[in-house]
Tab-separated table of C-alpha atoms and ligand atoms in Angstrom:
chain	number	residue	atom	x	y	z
F	90	MET	CA	0.000	0.000	0.000
F	91	SER	CA	1.499	3.335	-0.940
F	92	PRO	CA	1.246	6.119	1.642
F	93	ALA	CA	-1.642	8.565	1.279
F	94	PRO	CA	-0.844	11.761	-0.581
F	95	ILE	CA	-0.091	14.566	1.850
F	96	ARG	CA	-2.457	17.539	1.636
F	97	ALA	CA	-1.323	19.783	4.482
F	98	VAL	CA	1.408	20.423	7.039
F	99	ALA	CA	0.746	21.527	10.631
F	100	ILE	CA	3.564	22.830	12.830
F	101	GLY	CA	3.609	23.684	16.539
F	102	ALA	CA	6.408	25.440	18.392
F	103	SER	CA	6.960	27.366	21.609
F	104	ALA	CA	10.161	28.499	23.377
F	105	GLY	CA	12.879	28.752	20.711
F	106	ALA	CA	10.318	28.844	17.912
F	107	VAL	CA	11.751	31.805	16.038
F	108	GLN	CA	15.086	30.208	15.281
F	109	ALA	CA	13.569	26.820	14.535
F	110	LEU	CA	11.074	28.273	12.084
F	111	GLN	CA	13.800	30.372	10.485
F	112	THR	CA	15.539	27.113	9.629
F	113	ILE	CA	12.476	25.352	8.293
F	114	LEU	CA	10.165	27.797	6.553
F	115	PRO	CA	12.673	29.615	4.314
F	116	ALA	CA	13.683	26.184	2.975
F	117	LEU	CA	10.280	25.717	1.304
F	118	PRO	CA	10.413	26.487	-2.428
F	119	ALA	CA	8.378	29.278	-4.042
F	120	ASP	CA	6.197	26.778	-5.918
F	121	TYR	CA	5.377	24.804	-2.771
F	122	ARG	CA	2.126	22.880	-3.162
F	123	LEU	CA	0.884	22.368	0.404
F	124	PRO	CA	-0.706	24.685	2.916
F	125	VAL	CA	1.354	25.058	6.101
F	126	LEU	CA	-0.497	25.871	9.337
F	127	VAL	CA	1.595	27.171	12.201
F	128	VAL	CA	0.826	27.736	15.871
F	129	VAL	CA	3.461	29.446	17.974
F	130	HIS	CA	2.939	30.470	21.581
F	131	VAL	CA	3.366	34.214	21.887
F	132	PRO	CA	2.412	36.495	24.783
F	133	SER	CA	-1.262	37.355	24.302
F	134	ASP	CA	-0.925	41.108	24.609
F	135	ARG	CA	1.780	41.377	22.010
F	136	ASP	CA	0.975	41.417	18.332
F	137	ASN	CA	2.277	38.462	16.429
F	138	GLN	CA	5.546	39.819	15.002
F	139	LEU	CA	6.538	36.422	13.726
F	140	ALA	CA	4.535	36.443	10.504
F	141	PRO	CA	6.040	39.747	9.285
F	142	LEU	CA	9.523	38.607	10.298
F	143	LEU	CA	9.300	35.322	8.408
F	144	ARG	CA	7.504	36.850	5.443
F	145	ALA	CA	10.699	38.713	4.647
F	146	GLN	CA	12.702	35.476	4.662
F	147	CYS	CA	10.360	33.024	2.929
F	148	ALA	CA	9.752	32.264	-0.734
F	149	VAL	CA	6.264	30.985	0.139
F	150	PRO	CA	3.694	33.674	1.064
F	151	VAL	CA	3.228	34.060	4.838
F	152	ARG	CA	-0.122	35.249	6.192
F	153	GLU	CA	-1.970	35.623	9.422
F	154	ALA	CA	-4.932	33.230	9.324
F	155	VAL	CA	-8.311	34.880	8.647
F	156	ASP	CA	-11.524	33.367	9.984
F	157	LYS	CA	-13.515	31.368	7.397
F	158	GLU	CA	-10.993	31.765	4.579
F	159	PRO	CA	-10.521	28.638	2.467
F	160	VAL	CA	-7.148	27.007	3.103
F	161	ALA	CA	-4.963	27.724	0.065
F	162	ALA	CA	-2.106	25.551	-1.096
F	163	GLY	CA	1.330	27.108	-1.054
F	164	VAL	CA	0.593	29.514	1.794
F	165	ILE	CA	2.028	29.555	5.310
F	166	TYR	CA	-0.649	30.535	7.845
F	167	PHE	CA	0.104	31.739	11.356
F	168	ALA	CA	-2.476	31.726	14.143
F	169	PRO	CA	-3.061	35.308	15.335
F	170	SER	CA	-2.168	35.965	18.957
F	171	ASP	CA	-4.941	35.328	21.468
F	172	TYR	CA	-7.070	33.223	19.087
F	173	HIS	CA	-7.124	29.502	18.522
F	174	LEU	CA	-6.680	28.398	14.921
F	175	LEU	CA	-8.771	25.450	13.699
F	176	VAL	CA	-9.479	23.798	10.359
F	177	GLU	CA	-13.068	22.979	9.447
F	178	THR	CA	-13.795	19.724	7.635
F	179	GLU	CA	-14.529	21.634	4.433
F	180	GLU	CA	-10.925	22.877	4.663
F	181	THR	CA	-11.585	26.430	5.693
F	182	LEU	CA	-9.778	28.206	8.517
F	183	ALA	CA	-11.593	29.045	11.732
F	184	LEU	CA	-10.522	31.248	14.629
F	185	SER	CA	-11.989	31.007	18.093
F	186	ALA	CA	-11.704	32.942	21.336
F	187	ASP	CA	-12.319	29.834	23.461
F	188	GLU	CA	-10.655	29.233	26.801
F	189	THR	CA	-6.912	28.682	26.819
F	190	VAL	CA	-5.826	25.063	26.372
F	191	ASN	CA	-2.618	24.014	28.164
F	192	TYR	CA	-2.454	27.663	29.324
F	193	SER	CA	-2.126	28.657	25.680
F	194	ARG	CA	-4.160	30.497	23.110
F	195	PRO	CA	-3.461	29.710	20.346
F	196	SER	CA	-2.972	26.089	21.344
F	197	ILE	CA	-1.179	23.499	19.236
F	198	ASP	CA	-3.545	20.738	20.399
F	199	VAL	CA	-6.537	22.691	19.120
F	200	LEU	CA	-5.010	23.140	15.657
F	201	PHE	CA	-3.720	19.580	15.413
F	202	GLU	CA	-6.923	17.883	16.564
F	203	SER	CA	-9.098	19.842	14.161
F	204	ALA	CA	-6.627	19.423	11.291
F	205	ALA	CA	-6.506	15.664	11.955
F	206	ASP	CA	-10.292	15.668	11.531
F	207	ALA	CA	-10.153	17.679	8.336
F	208	TYR	CA	-7.220	15.959	6.601
F	209	GLY	CA	-7.102	12.475	8.152
F	210	ASP	CA	-4.168	10.538	6.712
F	211	GLY	CA	-3.310	13.442	4.399
F	212	LEU	CA	-1.677	15.472	7.178
F	213	VAL	CA	1.867	15.807	8.485
F	214	GLY	CA	2.172	17.107	12.053
F	215	VAL	CA	5.449	18.528	13.337
F	216	ILE	CA	6.319	19.356	16.956
F	217	LEU	CA	9.312	21.612	17.457
F	218	THR	CA	11.100	23.064	20.457
F	219	GLY	CA	9.106	24.178	23.496
F	220	ALA	CA	9.010	24.203	27.277
F	221	ASN	CA	5.516	22.838	27.880
F	222	HIS	CA	3.312	19.905	26.880
F	223	ASP	CA	1.013	21.498	24.340
F	224	GLY	CA	0.792	19.577	21.078
F	225	ALA	CA	1.322	16.091	22.492
F	226	ALA	CA	-2.371	15.158	22.489
F	227	GLY	CA	-2.793	16.806	19.100
F	228	LEU	CA	0.099	14.885	17.577
F	229	LYS	CA	-1.436	11.680	18.856
F	230	ALA	CA	-4.737	12.635	17.208
F	231	ILE	CA	-2.888	13.090	13.908
F	232	ALA	CA	-1.208	9.690	14.269
F	233	ASP	CA	-4.537	8.059	15.190
F	234	ALA	CA	-6.106	9.500	12.050
F	235	GLY	CA	-3.327	7.927	9.977
F	236	GLY	CA	-1.260	11.073	9.407
F	237	GLN	CA	2.526	11.343	9.575
F	238	VAL	CA	4.078	12.616	12.795
F	239	ILE	CA	7.476	14.232	13.197
F	240	VAL	CA	9.184	15.493	16.347
F	241	GLU	CA	12.291	17.646	16.564
F	242	ASP	CA	15.128	15.655	18.092
F	243	PRO	CA	14.898	16.571	21.802
F	244	GLY	CA	18.679	16.306	22.152
F	245	GLY	CA	19.247	19.171	19.744
F	246	ALA	CA	16.147	21.229	20.530
F	247	TYR	CA	16.424	24.622	22.230
F	248	ALA	CA	13.822	23.382	24.772
F	249	SER	CA	13.236	19.654	24.989
F	250	ALA	CA	10.050	19.411	27.097
F	251	MET	CA	7.608	19.731	24.223
F	252	PRO	CA	9.375	17.233	21.934
F	253	LEU	CA	9.706	14.801	24.850
F	254	ALA	CA	6.012	15.084	25.729
F	255	ALA	CA	5.112	14.556	22.076
F	256	LEU	CA	7.311	11.453	21.911
F	257	ALA	CA	5.768	10.093	25.102
F	258	ALA	CA	2.328	10.433	23.501
F	259	CYS	CA	3.508	9.173	20.072
F	260	PRO	CA	6.399	6.754	20.584
F	261	ASN	CA	6.448	5.897	16.874
F	262	ALA	CA	6.939	9.470	15.712
F	263	THR	CA	9.980	10.120	13.515
F	264	THR	CA	12.589	12.291	15.219
F	265	MET	CA	14.730	14.558	13.063
F	266	ASN	CA	16.925	17.599	13.521
F	267	LEU	CA	15.807	20.930	12.110
F	268	ASP	CA	17.744	20.652	8.854
F	269	ALA	CA	16.314	17.209	8.160
F	270	ILE	CA	12.786	18.445	8.908
F	271	ALA	CA	13.361	21.376	6.553
F	272	SER	CA	14.464	19.236	3.640
F	273	TYR	CA	11.820	16.583	4.263
F	274	LEU	CA	8.987	19.136	4.286
F	275	ALA	CA	10.444	20.864	1.236
F	276	SER	CA	10.526	17.577	-0.692
F	277	LEU	CA	6.951	16.686	0.326
F	278	GLY	CA	5.445	19.733	-1.294
F	279	ALA	CA	7.807	20.199	-4.200
F	280	PRO	CA	5.992	20.097	-7.525
L	756	MET	CA	-14.896	5.589	17.773
L	757	PRO	CA	-14.679	6.596	14.112
L	758	ASP	CA	-14.950	10.310	13.662
L	759	ALA	CA	-17.772	10.102	11.154
L	760	ILE	CA	-19.998	8.660	13.889
L	761	VAL	CA	-19.113	11.436	16.334
L	762	ASP	CA	-19.922	13.986	13.616
L	763	LEU	CA	-23.287	12.348	13.065
L	764	GLU	CA	-24.021	12.263	16.801
L	765	ILE	CA	-23.243	15.972	17.020
L	766	GLN	CA	-25.567	16.709	14.125
L	767	LEU	CA	-28.361	14.808	15.860
L	768	LEU	CA	-27.746	16.387	19.261
L	769	LEU	CA	-27.887	19.893	17.779
L	770	GLU	CA	-31.115	19.008	15.981
L	771	ALA	CA	-32.556	17.642	19.248
L	772	LEU	CA	-31.614	20.790	21.162
L	773	PHE	CA	-33.315	22.896	18.520
L	774	GLN	CA	-36.515	20.889	18.353
L	775	ARG	CA	-36.842	20.359	22.084
L	776	TYR	CA	-35.547	23.683	23.488
L	777	HIS	CA	-35.279	26.084	20.505
L	778	TYR	CA	-31.581	26.642	21.039
L	779	ASP	CA	-30.164	26.639	17.548
L	780	PHE	CA	-26.474	25.765	17.264
L	781	ARG	CA	-26.864	23.919	13.975
L	782	HIS	CA	-25.011	26.556	12.000
L	783	TYR	CA	-22.251	27.366	14.452
L	784	ALA	CA	-18.651	26.841	13.311
L	785	ARG	CA	-18.431	23.100	13.699
L	786	ALA	CA	-14.801	22.436	14.645
L	787	SER	CA	-15.054	24.484	17.828
L	788	ILE	CA	-18.491	23.051	18.737
L	789	LYS	CA	-17.124	19.551	18.282
L	790	ARG	CA	-14.200	20.213	20.556
L	791	ARG	CA	-16.463	21.507	23.274
L	792	LEU	CA	-19.060	18.743	22.977
L	793	VAL	CA	-16.382	16.067	23.193
L	794	LEU	CA	-15.115	17.841	26.299
L	795	ALA	CA	-18.657	17.912	27.725
L	796	ARG	CA	-19.093	14.210	27.026
L	797	ASP	CA	-15.854	13.372	28.828
L	798	GLN	CA	-16.192	15.791	31.743
L	799	LEU	CA	-19.861	15.016	32.408
L	800	GLY	CA	-19.092	11.306	32.266
L	801	PHE	CA	-21.162	10.236	29.263
L	802	GLY	CA	-20.073	7.238	27.204
L	803	SER	CA	-21.130	8.936	23.978
L	804	ILE	CA	-22.689	12.095	22.622
L	805	SER	CA	-25.819	10.079	21.857
L	806	ALA	CA	-26.112	9.221	25.560
L	807	MET	CA	-25.857	12.921	26.344
L	808	GLN	CA	-28.599	13.593	23.812
L	809	GLU	CA	-30.915	11.046	25.362
L	810	GLN	CA	-30.514	12.562	28.785
L	811	VAL	CA	-30.948	16.187	27.724
L	812	LEU	CA	-34.137	15.322	25.830
L	813	HIS	CA	-35.726	13.934	28.998
L	814	ASP	CA	-34.034	16.008	31.673
L	815	PRO	CA	-34.076	19.796	31.243
L	816	ALA	CA	-31.700	20.120	34.205
L	817	LEU	CA	-28.859	19.061	31.908
L	818	LEU	CA	-29.565	21.915	29.496
L	819	PRO	CA	-27.820	24.741	31.389
L	820	ARG	CA	-24.741	22.585	31.828
L	821	LEU	CA	-24.638	21.806	28.132
L	822	LEU	CA	-25.164	25.487	27.313
L	823	GLY	CA	-22.101	26.173	29.417
L	824	TYR	CA	-20.116	24.083	26.943
L	825	LEU	CA	-21.871	25.203	23.780
L	826	THR	CA	-21.417	28.910	24.484
L	827	VAL	CA	-18.034	30.400	25.232
L	828	GLN	CA	-17.868	32.761	28.198
L	829	VAL	CA	-14.418	34.198	27.662
L	830	SER	CA	-14.298	37.959	28.142
L	831	GLU	CA	-12.448	40.811	29.791
L	832	MET	CA	-13.229	44.386	30.684
L	833	PHE	CA	-11.887	46.768	28.021
L	834	ARG	CA	-10.716	43.763	26.004
L	835	ASP	CA	-8.662	45.147	23.108
L	836	PRO	CA	-8.146	48.592	24.693
L	837	SER	CA	-7.589	50.216	21.300
L	838	TYR	CA	-11.211	49.413	20.375
L	839	PHE	CA	-12.507	51.318	23.403
L	840	ARG	CA	-10.079	54.137	22.709
L	841	ALA	CA	-11.466	54.421	19.172
L	842	LEU	CA	-15.022	54.502	20.554
L	843	ARG	CA	-14.006	57.220	22.993
L	844	GLU	CA	-12.091	59.366	20.542
L	845	LYS	CA	-13.954	58.820	17.292
L	846	VAL	CA	-17.474	57.514	17.887
L	847	LEU	CA	-18.570	59.290	21.072
L	848	PRO	CA	-18.054	62.785	19.596
L	849	HIS	CA	-20.780	61.875	17.075
L	850	LEU	CA	-23.063	60.322	19.681
L	851	ARG	CA	-22.761	63.461	21.802
L	852	THR	CA	-24.936	65.337	19.295
L	853	TYR	CA	-28.008	63.196	20.168
L	854	PRO	CA	-30.283	64.074	23.102
L	855	SER	CA	-30.877	60.415	23.902
L	856	LEU	CA	-29.017	57.250	22.980
L	857	LYS	CA	-29.523	53.519	22.749
L	858	VAL	CA	-26.611	51.082	22.906
L	859	TRP	CA	-26.864	47.325	22.367
L	860	ILE	CA	-24.238	44.913	23.661
L	861	ALA	CA	-25.136	41.731	21.762
L	862	GLY	CA	-23.624	38.587	23.278
L	863	CYS	CA	-22.684	40.367	26.520
L	864	SER	CA	-21.430	37.235	28.293
L	865	GLU	CA	-20.989	37.950	32.018
L	866	GLY	CA	-21.115	41.711	31.544
L	867	GLU	CA	-17.465	42.667	31.138
L	868	GLU	CA	-18.091	44.529	27.881
L	869	LEU	CA	-21.276	46.140	29.218
L	870	TYR	CA	-19.547	47.591	32.316
L	871	SER	CA	-16.671	48.772	30.153
L	872	LEU	CA	-19.087	50.727	27.969
L	873	ALA	CA	-21.071	52.012	30.952
L	874	ILE	CA	-17.851	53.337	32.509
L	875	LEU	CA	-16.729	54.836	29.205
L	876	PHE	CA	-20.071	56.592	28.756
L	877	ARG	CA	-19.967	57.856	32.331
L	878	GLU	CA	-16.444	59.204	31.914
L	879	GLU	CA	-17.548	61.013	28.783
L	880	GLY	CA	-20.701	62.423	30.406
L	881	LEU	CA	-23.111	60.440	28.211
L	882	TYR	CA	-24.292	57.796	30.647
L	883	GLU	CA	-27.364	59.682	31.873
L	884	ARG	CA	-28.836	60.045	28.407
L	885	THR	CA	-28.185	56.436	27.357
L	886	LEU	CA	-30.205	53.270	27.606
L	887	PHE	CA	-28.134	50.071	27.339
L	888	TYR	CA	-29.459	46.718	26.187
L	889	ALA	CA	-27.323	43.756	27.229
L	890	THR	CA	-28.395	40.505	25.590
L	891	ASP	CA	-27.195	36.925	25.502
L	892	ILE	CA	-28.630	33.430	25.063
L	893	ASN	CA	-26.974	31.942	28.126
L	894	PRO	CA	-29.177	32.586	31.191
L	895	ASP	CA	-26.347	31.949	33.642
L	896	ALA	CA	-24.160	34.478	31.863
L	897	LEU	CA	-26.990	37.027	31.934
L	898	SER	CA	-27.473	36.583	35.701
L	899	ALA	CA	-23.753	37.015	36.219
L	900	ALA	CA	-23.882	40.172	34.092
L	901	GLU	CA	-26.717	41.508	36.236
L	902	ALA	CA	-24.767	40.787	39.392
L	903	GLY	CA	-21.587	42.523	38.152
L	904	VAL	CA	-19.261	40.618	40.472
L	905	TYR	CA	-15.818	39.458	39.325
L	906	SER	CA	-13.011	37.644	40.990
L	907	LEU	CA	-10.426	40.135	42.297
L	908	ASP	CA	-7.587	38.381	40.509
L	909	ARG	CA	-9.027	39.538	37.185
L	910	ILE	CA	-9.049	43.202	38.226
L	911	ARG	CA	-5.402	43.878	37.540
L	912	LYS	CA	-5.829	43.061	33.866
L	913	PHE	CA	-9.111	45.006	33.711
L	914	THR	CA	-7.395	48.046	35.263
L	915	GLU	CA	-4.472	47.858	32.862
L	916	ASN	CA	-6.860	47.596	29.884
L	917	HIS	CA	-8.942	50.509	31.182
L	918	GLN	CA	-5.854	52.704	31.429
L	919	LYS	CA	-4.707	51.725	27.938
L	920	SER	CA	-8.142	52.554	26.570
L	921	GLY	CA	-7.646	56.159	27.668
L	922	GLY	CA	-9.607	55.824	30.920
L	923	LYS	CA	-10.105	59.195	32.606
L	924	SER	CA	-10.871	57.840	36.049
L	925	SER	CA	-9.615	54.995	38.170
L	926	LEU	CA	-11.366	51.669	37.725
L	927	SER	CA	-11.386	51.315	41.515
L	928	ASP	CA	-13.907	54.188	41.636
L	929	TYR	CA	-16.468	51.738	40.250
L	930	TYR	CA	-16.186	48.690	42.474
L	931	THR	CA	-15.778	47.716	46.081
L	932	ALA	CA	-13.507	44.838	47.024
L	933	ASP	CA	-15.090	42.206	49.175
L	934	TYR	CA	-13.744	38.751	50.113
L	935	GLY	CA	-11.732	38.226	46.964
L	936	ARG	CA	-14.426	39.697	44.750
L	937	ALA	CA	-14.912	43.040	43.053
L	938	VAL	CA	-18.525	44.152	43.268
L	939	PHE	CA	-19.329	46.725	40.603
L	940	ASP	CA	-21.341	49.821	41.469
L	941	LYS	CA	-25.033	49.184	40.892
L	942	THR	CA	-25.566	52.689	39.529
L	943	LEU	CA	-23.670	51.431	36.455
L	944	ARG	CA	-26.646	49.230	35.646
L	945	GLU	CA	-29.411	51.668	36.483
L	946	ARG	CA	-29.898	52.301	32.812
L	947	VAL	CA	-29.390	48.747	31.566
L	948	VAL	CA	-32.005	46.301	30.286
L	949	PHE	CA	-30.785	42.697	30.469
L	950	SER	CA	-32.531	40.268	28.215
L	951	ASP	CA	-32.458	36.875	26.626
L	952	HIS	CA	-32.084	37.433	22.895
L	953	SER	CA	-30.589	35.238	20.190
L	954	LEU	CA	-28.978	36.664	17.087
L	955	VAL	CA	-29.926	33.420	15.372
L	956	THR	CA	-33.638	33.159	16.116
L	957	ASP	CA	-34.879	36.529	17.461
L	958	ALA	CA	-35.836	39.812	15.795
L	959	VAL	CA	-35.157	43.549	15.914
L	960	PHE	CA	-36.393	45.136	19.180
L	961	ALA	CA	-35.302	48.808	19.160
L	962	GLU	CA	-33.490	51.445	17.132
L	963	MET	CA	-29.861	51.724	18.207
L	964	HIS	CA	-27.115	54.345	17.944
L	965	LEU	CA	-24.329	51.899	18.703
L	966	ILE	CA	-24.199	48.120	18.581
L	967	SER	CA	-21.176	46.345	20.006
L	968	CYS	CA	-21.077	42.667	19.123
L	969	ARG	CA	-17.634	41.241	19.687
L	970	ASN	CA	-16.424	37.656	19.393
L	971	VAL	CA	-19.914	36.283	18.952
L	972	MET	CA	-20.243	36.037	15.166
L	973	ILE	CA	-16.856	34.360	14.956
L	974	TYR	CA	-18.694	31.258	16.203
L	975	PHE	CA	-21.275	31.405	13.400
L	976	ASP	CA	-21.018	30.055	9.875
L	977	ARG	CA	-21.382	32.510	6.981
L	978	LEU	CA	-25.137	32.010	6.759
L	979	LEU	CA	-25.738	32.909	10.402
L	980	GLN	CA	-23.273	35.762	10.254
L	981	ASP	CA	-25.277	37.217	7.451
L	982	ARG	CA	-28.506	36.874	9.389
L	983	ALA	CA	-27.001	38.649	12.391
L	984	ILE	CA	-25.554	41.435	10.253
L	985	GLY	CA	-28.961	41.895	8.600
L	986	LEU	CA	-30.448	42.229	12.077
L	987	PHE	CA	-27.866	44.874	12.969
L	988	ARG	CA	-28.528	46.759	9.753
L	989	ASP	CA	-32.250	46.853	10.528
L	990	SER	CA	-31.629	47.853	14.157
L	991	LEU	CA	-29.338	50.806	13.489
L	992	ALA	CA	-30.492	54.391	13.107
L	993	ARG	CA	-29.057	56.196	10.109
L	994	LYS	CA	-25.365	56.970	10.537
L	995	ALA	CA	-25.272	54.821	13.671
L	996	PHE	CA	-22.323	52.579	14.553
L	997	LEU	CA	-21.477	48.887	14.659
L	998	GLY	CA	-18.376	47.525	16.400
L	999	LEU	CA	-17.143	43.946	15.900
L	1000	GLY	CA	-14.358	41.812	17.365
L	1001	SER	CA	-10.797	42.263	16.131
L	1002	LYS	CA	-10.945	39.176	13.878
L	1003	GLU	CA	-14.469	39.741	12.578
L	1004	SER	CA	-15.517	41.828	9.588
L	1005	LEU	CA	-18.312	42.605	7.148
L	1006	ARG	CA	-16.087	41.658	4.249
L	1007	PHE	CA	-17.994	38.545	3.213
L	1008	SER	CA	-21.485	39.768	4.080
L	1009	THR	CA	-24.207	40.381	1.510
L	1010	HIS	CA	-25.147	43.390	3.665
L	1011	ALA	CA	-21.694	44.984	3.464
L	1012	ALA	CA	-22.969	47.731	1.158
L	1013	ALA	CA	-25.260	49.027	3.915
L	1014	PHE	CA	-22.213	50.029	5.962
L	1015	SER	CA	-19.113	52.125	5.475
L	1016	ASP	CA	-15.775	51.707	7.235
L	1017	PHE	CA	-15.496	54.128	10.134
L	1018	VAL	CA	-12.403	52.954	12.019
L	1019	PRO	CA	-11.314	50.014	9.855
L	1020	GLU	CA	-8.435	48.851	12.049
L	1021	GLU	CA	-10.849	48.496	14.994
L	1022	LYS	CA	-13.682	46.962	12.943
L	1023	ILE	CA	-15.990	49.898	13.620
L	1024	TYR	CA	-18.533	50.503	10.862
L	1025	GLN	CA	-21.142	53.180	10.204
L	1026	ARG	CA	-24.611	52.579	8.832
L	1027	ARG	CA	-25.030	54.334	5.495
L	1028	GLU	CA	-28.104	56.438	4.786
L	1029	PRO	CA	-30.720	53.883	3.717
E	1444	SAM	C1	-16.767	34.871	23.608
E	1444	SAM	S1	-18.190	35.612	24.351
E	1444	SAM	C2	-17.944	37.303	23.934
E	1444	SAM	C3	-18.140	38.233	25.105
E	1444	SAM	C4	-17.907	39.707	24.828
E	1444	SAM	N1	-18.785	40.206	23.785
E	1444	SAM	C5	-16.457	39.969	24.492
E	1444	SAM	O1	-16.116	40.193	23.330
E	1444	SAM	O2	-15.627	39.954	25.400
E	1444	SAM	C6	-19.523	35.067	23.295
E	1444	SAM	C7	-20.907	35.290	23.880
E	1444	SAM	O3	-21.886	35.150	22.842
E	1444	SAM	C8	-23.018	34.505	23.360
E	1444	SAM	N2	-23.804	33.940	22.246
E	1444	SAM	C9	-23.598	32.780	21.593
E	1444	SAM	N3	-24.551	32.592	20.657
E	1444	SAM	C10	-25.372	33.678	20.708
E	1444	SAM	C11	-26.543	34.057	19.984
E	1444	SAM	N4	-27.061	33.279	19.050
E	1444	SAM	N5	-27.132	35.237	20.297
E	1444	SAM	C12	-26.600	36.020	21.282
E	1444	SAM	N6	-25.515	35.713	21.991
E	1444	SAM	C13	-24.884	34.555	21.726
E	1444	SAM	C14	-22.426	33.484	24.319
E	1444	SAM	O4	-23.372	33.008	25.256
E	1444	SAM	C15	-21.290	34.291	24.941
E	1444	SAM	O5	-21.733	34.963	26.082
């Protein structure tokens, strides 16, 4: 049986996210064919500066997610600060002002669980550096739905708690360093 | 359990709630509803969403608890201070020209937004000529709004927001601290009508000069959003104002042409002349 075609990438990161994403996202080619959904924990009263910062460095367009917009291929979407980002089953984006999850809004679990529902085995979930446990349950939901799961190698991560929690929840996840994740994701969506 | 079955159970539960109790969540954004219903199932100890449906059909006592999951009571006083600053600096100068005013806080949750507006109007000398309508579909939230009591540990954030919004007084002028709670001054709700009103199933009830409806329509699908915006259009006096949440807009609405941008970065719109 050949693996299901991948239709979307979901990435979660916390402490150390800026550097990690600066390794991965600029490696994606301009004609990238997958949507990339990103949740990063940022202080709620600060505007998300990450999207503008990465926009300048990426070949793929970088946008802040807008409620009810259809998910477009070849776009990197960031969750706005203080809103959860979800994917509806008809593959549109949704924002919500629900309670924090794992003390976080946006929460990685919320994105991953909804994206697992929307994309099933057509999703790749990636957990990067971070100092908390958000994303572990979400990564497991992706694996349970048949999607691919990748965790940054905790040994090399800026903060290992989040990768370790993700591995505890998904022992069969593939661990890779940032450069390997970058080239793997780039190859997945190359035309 | 396969996800398709959970999705079907949710569909049936929402239909049951509508037919039995006339609460209509059928066109709410589904991913968030699903998350919260799965949470309800697990936290209330049901084996399945169907089991929850059976019980709520026969036992109305479960309804308020389910409503607590289906509606989201996340709010803050002066949430997004720049919105309240824009009201103060740009909208209130227009409202000042009217001898009497009506303001509708649609989806008022536990009253945080209502008290913010009441304080703003008092600071600007408009409170006495204004009638406020605070509406929501969650009866527990409405009672909390009427009580105006918040845990003291939230006050620091409220105070900071109030200052950032250009507050001209001290927030502590409006509440008394009592056993870990802040009890807001009852004169702030002398001119407030609290009422159960749904943007999904209810109609226009008065002509407004300002409607503030923040982080409510974000939970609706496009169809419901359009219904609510039509209701706002029909409720607003000419040249009156509509304020939405920071991630909401009229961009996709069929009623967009009835409004013009007033403070676009704060999602404040003005009703055009009909
Ligand atoms: C996230 S809170 C927003 C509170 C406040 N407006 C703010 O922005 O801080 C959403 C509120 O909308 C209410 N709500 C949900 N559906 C509604 C409907 N159909 N009509 C009126 N209110 C509704 C909920 O009960 C809840 O109190």
